[in-house]
PDB file of C-alpha atoms and ligand atoms in Angstrom:
ATOM      1  CA  MET A   1      22.607 -16.562  -4.184  1.00 53.00           C
ATOM      2  CA  LYS A   2      20.485 -13.554  -4.306  1.00 61.00           C
ATOM      3  CA  SER A   3      16.777 -14.514  -4.339  1.00 74.00           C
ATOM      4  CA  ASP A   4      14.504 -13.064  -7.054  1.00 83.00           C
ATOM      5  CA  PHE A   5      12.527 -11.238  -4.552  1.00 83.00           C
ATOM      6  CA  GLN A   6      16.645  -9.691  -3.344  1.00 83.00           C
ATOM      7  CA  LEU A   7      17.072  -8.706  -7.548  1.00 84.00           C
ATOM      8  CA  GLN A   8      13.674  -7.521  -7.992  1.00 86.00           C
ATOM      9  CA  ALA A   9      13.702  -5.720  -4.144  1.00 88.00           C
ATOM     10  CA  ARG A  10      17.038  -3.825  -5.512  1.00 89.00           C
ATOM     11  CA  LYS A  11      15.855  -2.524  -9.072  1.00 89.00           C
ATOM     12  CA  THR A  12      12.575  -1.105  -7.622  1.00 90.00           C
ATOM     13  CA  LEU A  13      14.776   0.703  -5.215  1.00 92.00           C
ATOM     14  CA  LYS A  14      16.984   1.477  -7.958  1.00 91.00           C
ATOM     15  CA  SER A  15      14.283   2.703  -9.803  1.00 88.00           C
ATOM     16  CA  ALA A  16      12.594   5.092  -7.033  1.00 89.00           C
ATOM     17  CA  LYS A  17      16.237   6.682  -6.471  1.00 91.00           C
ATOM     18  CA  LEU A  18      16.104   5.143  -2.846  1.00 92.00           C
ATOM     19  CA  TYR A  19      19.685   3.410  -1.001  1.00 91.00           C
ATOM     20  CA  ARG A  20      18.725  -0.309  -0.536  1.00 90.00           C
ATOM     21  CA  THR A  21      18.746  -1.095   3.446  1.00 91.00           C
ATOM     22  CA  LYS A  22      18.150  -4.176   5.145  1.00 91.00           C
ATOM     23  CA  SER A  23      14.896  -2.060   6.802  1.00 92.00           C
ATOM     24  CA  ARG A  24      13.506  -1.071   3.008  1.00 94.00           C
ATOM     25  CA  ILE A  25      14.006  -4.424   1.529  1.00 93.00           C
ATOM     26  CA  ALA A  26      12.480  -6.203   4.692  1.00 94.00           C
ATOM     27  CA  ILE A  27       9.335  -3.875   4.831  1.00 95.00           C
ATOM     28  CA  LEU A  28       8.992  -4.109   0.777  1.00 95.00           C
ATOM     29  CA  LYS A  29       9.498  -7.876   1.261  1.00 94.00           C
ATOM     30  CA  VAL A  30       6.073  -7.739   3.420  1.00 95.00           C
ATOM     31  CA  LEU A  31       3.773  -5.770   1.170  1.00 96.00           C
ATOM     32  CA  ALA A  32       4.643  -7.689  -1.500  1.00 94.00           C
ATOM     33  CA  GLY A  33       3.352 -10.655   0.082  1.00 94.00           C
ATOM     34  CA  ALA A  34       0.176  -8.808   1.296  1.00 95.00           C
ATOM     35  CA  LYS A  35      -3.067  -9.705  -0.096  1.00 93.00           C
ATOM     36  CA  ARG A  36      -4.679  -6.519   0.815  1.00 95.00           C
ATOM     37  CA  PRO A  37      -3.521  -3.311   2.107  1.00 96.00           C
ATOM     38  CA  LEU A  38      -1.939  -3.247   6.116  1.00 97.00           C
ATOM     39  CA  SER A  39      -1.289  -0.979   8.706  1.00 96.00           C
ATOM     40  CA  GLN A  40       1.829  -0.199  10.250  1.00 96.00           C
ATOM     41  CA  GLU A  41       1.151  -2.206  13.020  1.00 95.00           C
ATOM     42  CA  GLU A  42       0.298  -5.065  10.980  1.00 95.00           C
ATOM     43  CA  ILE A  43       3.915  -4.351   8.476  1.00 96.00           C
ATOM     44  CA  ALA A  44       5.705  -4.846  12.195  1.00 95.00           C
ATOM     45  CA  LEU A  45       3.942  -7.782  13.400  1.00 95.00           C
ATOM     46  CA  ARG A  46       4.812  -9.385   9.848  1.00 95.00           C
ATOM     47  CA  LEU A  47       8.282  -8.658  10.233  1.00 94.00           C
ATOM     48  CA  GLY A  48       8.181 -11.000  13.148  1.00 87.00           C
ATOM     49  CA  LYS A  49      12.286 -11.889  13.609  1.00 77.00           C
ATOM     50  CA  LYS A  50      13.331  -8.764  11.547  1.00 75.00           C
ATOM     51  CA  HIS A  51      12.376  -6.498  14.386  1.00 78.00           C
ATOM     52  CA  LEU A  52      12.518  -3.012  13.700  1.00 87.00           C
ATOM     53  CA  ASN A  53      11.465   0.086  15.740  1.00 92.00           C
ATOM     54  CA  LYS A  54       8.091   2.243  14.435  1.00 93.00           C
ATOM     55  CA  VAL A  55       9.857   4.896  13.673  1.00 95.00           C
ATOM     56  CA  THR A  56      11.809   3.490  11.749  1.00 95.00           C
ATOM     57  CA  ILE A  57       8.843   1.521   9.865  1.00 96.00           C
ATOM     58  CA  TYR A  58       7.288   4.995  10.038  1.00 96.00           C
ATOM     59  CA  ARG A  59      10.323   6.543   8.135  1.00 96.00           C
ATOM     60  CA  THR A  60      10.528   3.758   5.286  1.00 96.00           C
ATOM     61  CA  ILE A  61       6.431   3.572   4.492  1.00 97.00           C
ATOM     62  CA  GLU A  62       6.919   7.575   4.088  1.00 96.00           C
ATOM     63  CA  SER A  63      10.147   7.131   2.034  1.00 96.00           C
ATOM     64  CA  PHE A  64       7.883   4.548  -0.461  1.00 96.00           C
ATOM     65  CA  CYS A  65       5.044   6.519  -0.575  1.00 96.00           C
ATOM     66  CA  ALA A  66       6.900   9.833  -1.030  1.00 95.00           C
ATOM     67  CA  ALA A  67       9.004   8.171  -3.959  1.00 94.00           C
ATOM     68  CA  GLY A  68       5.030   6.531  -4.894  1.00 93.00           C
ATOM     69  CA  LEU A  69       5.816   2.912  -4.725  1.00 95.00           C
ATOM     70  CA  VAL A  70       3.381   2.941  -2.282  1.00 97.00           C
ATOM     71  CA  HIS A  71       0.353   4.249  -2.205  1.00 96.00           C
ATOM     72  CA  LYS A  72      -1.657   5.223   1.107  1.00 96.00           C
ATOM     73  CA  ALA A  73      -5.236   2.774   0.595  1.00 95.00           C
ATOM     74  CA  PHE A  74      -7.406   3.606   2.707  1.00 94.00           C
ATOM     75  CA  MET A  75      -8.195   4.795   6.887  1.00 92.00           C
ATOM     76  CA  GLN A  76      -9.954   2.808   8.820  1.00 89.00           C
ATOM     77  CA  GLU A  77      -9.950   2.747  12.937  1.00 87.00           C
ATOM     78  CA  ARG A  78      -7.972   6.059  12.236  1.00 93.00           C
ATOM     79  CA  THR A  79      -4.731   4.328  10.406  1.00 95.00           C
ATOM     80  CA  TRP A  80      -3.831   4.401   7.149  1.00 96.00           C
ATOM     81  CA  HIS A  81      -3.545   1.275   5.141  1.00 97.00           C
ATOM     82  CA  PHE A  82      -0.690   0.366   2.978  1.00 98.00           C
ATOM     83  CA  GLU A  83       0.023  -1.160  -0.084  1.00 97.00           C
ATOM     84  CA  LEU A  84       2.189  -1.380  -3.054  1.00 96.00           C
ATOM     85  CA  ALA A  85       1.765   1.027  -5.712  1.00 94.00           C
ATOM     86  CA  ASN A  86       2.206  -2.085  -8.570  1.00 91.00           C
ATOM     87  CA  HIS A  87      -1.212  -2.607  -9.479  1.00 93.00           C
ATOM     88  CA  CYS A  88      -2.357   1.197  -9.538  1.00 93.00           C
ATOM     89  CA  SER A  89      -2.395   2.941 -12.560  1.00 90.00           C
ATOM     90  CA  PRO A  90      -0.665   6.977 -12.930  1.00 88.00           C
ATOM     91  CA  THR A  91      -4.579   8.176 -12.435  1.00 91.00           C
ATOM     92  CA  GLN A  92      -6.724   5.985 -10.333  1.00 93.00           C
ATOM     93  CA  CYS A  93      -5.936   3.202  -7.672  1.00 95.00           C
ATOM     94  CA  HIS A  94      -7.857   0.092  -7.367  1.00 95.00           C
ATOM     95  CA  PRO A  95     -11.020   0.037  -6.015  1.00 95.00           C
ATOM     96  CA  HIS A  96     -11.267  -1.405  -2.254  1.00 96.00           C
ATOM     97  CA  PHE A  97     -14.053  -3.245  -1.107  1.00 96.00           C
ATOM     98  CA  THR A  98     -15.289  -3.336   2.750  1.00 95.00           C
ATOM     99  CA  CYS A  99     -17.219  -5.762   4.281  1.00 96.00           C
ATOM    100  CA  THR A 100     -19.228  -3.704   6.573  1.00 95.00           C
ATOM    101  CA  ASN A 101     -20.283  -6.972   8.430  1.00 97.00           C
ATOM    102  CA  CYS A 102     -16.251  -9.236   8.917  1.00 96.00           C
ATOM    103  CA  GLY A 103     -14.533  -5.540   8.252  1.00 93.00           C
ATOM    104  CA  ALA A 104     -11.922  -7.290   5.914  1.00 92.00           C
ATOM    105  CA  THR A 105     -11.291  -4.945   3.454  1.00 93.00           C
ATOM    106  CA  HIS A 106     -10.713  -6.627  -0.690  1.00 95.00           C
ATOM    107  CA  CYS A 107      -7.750  -5.180  -3.360  1.00 96.00           C
ATOM    108  CA  LEU A 108     -10.266  -5.036  -6.577  1.00 95.00           C
ATOM    109  CA  LEU A 109      -7.625  -6.295  -9.025  1.00 93.00           C
ATOM    110  CA  GLY A 110      -8.330  -5.878 -12.678  1.00 87.00           C
ATOM    111  CA  LEU A 111     -11.200  -3.349 -12.045  1.00 84.00           C
ATOM    112  CA  SER A 112     -11.634   0.064 -13.297  1.00 77.00           C
ATOM    113  CA  ILE A 113     -13.863   2.549 -12.583  1.00 87.00           C
ATOM    114  CA  PRO A 114     -14.464   5.709 -14.991  1.00 91.00           C
ATOM    115  CA  ILE A 115     -12.569   8.420 -13.402  1.00 91.00           C
ATOM    116  CA  VAL A 116     -14.820  11.417 -11.962  1.00 91.00           C
ATOM    117  CA  LYS A 117     -16.694  13.738 -14.555  1.00 90.00           C
ATOM    118  CA  GLY A 118     -18.480  17.423 -14.160  1.00 92.00           C
ATOM    119  CA  LEU A 119     -16.377  18.418 -11.227  1.00 92.00           C
ATOM    120  CA  LYS A 120     -16.394  22.071 -10.650  1.00 95.00           C
ATOM    121  CA  LYS A 121     -13.799  24.358 -12.798  1.00 94.00           C
ATOM    122  CA  GLY A 122     -10.897  24.807 -10.070  1.00 95.00           C
ATOM    123  CA  PHE A 123     -10.941  21.095  -9.342  1.00 94.00           C
ATOM    124  CA  VAL A 124      -7.431  19.434 -10.626  1.00 91.00           C
ATOM    125  CA  ILE A 125      -7.633  15.366  -9.931  1.00 91.00           C
ATOM    126  CA  ASN A 126      -4.562  14.019  -9.813  1.00 90.00           C
ATOM    127  CA  ARG A 127      -5.860  10.267  -8.156  1.00 91.00           C
ATOM    128  CA  GLN A 128      -8.951   8.672  -8.399  1.00 94.00           C
ATOM    129  CA  GLN A 129      -8.918   6.568  -4.831  1.00 94.00           C
ATOM    130  CA  VAL A 130     -12.740   4.513  -4.888  1.00 94.00           C
ATOM    131  CA  ARG A 131     -13.730   2.102  -1.834  1.00 94.00           C
ATOM    132  CA  LEU A 132     -16.991   0.505  -1.620  1.00 95.00           C
ATOM    133  CA  GLU A 133     -19.043  -0.967   1.292  1.00 96.00           C
ATOM    134  CA  GLY A 134     -20.971  -3.999   1.592  1.00 97.00           C
ATOM    135  CA  LEU A 135     -21.049  -7.524   2.065  1.00 98.00           C
ATOM    136  CA  CYS A 136     -18.271  -9.914   0.911  1.00 96.00           C
ATOM    137  CA  PRO A 137     -18.929 -13.330  -0.179  1.00 95.00           C
ATOM    138  CA  ALA A 138     -18.045 -14.558   3.076  1.00 96.00           C
ATOM    139  CA  CYS A 139     -20.825 -12.865   4.753  1.00 97.00           C
ATOM    140  CA  THR A 140     -23.891 -13.136   2.054  1.00 93.00           C
TER     141      THR A 140
HETATM  142 ZN1  LIG B 201      -2.899   2.913  -5.617  1.00 64.49          ZN
HETATM  143 ZN1  LIG B 202     -17.656 -10.125   5.096  1.00 64.49          ZN
HETATM  144 ZN1  LIG B 203      -5.814  -2.649  -2.607  1.00 64.49          ZN
END
């Protein structure tokens, strides 16, 4: 019997018009189980036994990003961190909070920030991504 996750993954891939492959399902599962955005390296680590080579992971993430299933949440130490787009609205991602003391980044779900106003003529916003910095509860 298929697990709930397998069914969910099938639906998700179908709606994004992506073929269902083992690597796509495995990476979707890792992202769905994560509580914060993950770098490609962290995804590889969490895949564990289901070892996939770097190129496959990279291409799979790129295909997810192109289909809008996954967002590039932010860059840290020159590395993009990815997460599922299911907690973002069409015009904005949920904000992220990075602790300057411990370096941990938290997803601020259920919190929205008004879309920026007063942009000069000619600029068009497709998506607003906000990242806050400060101290997390563990560090204050
Ligand atoms: Zn997003
Ligand atoms: Zn902290
Ligand atoms: Zn997030």
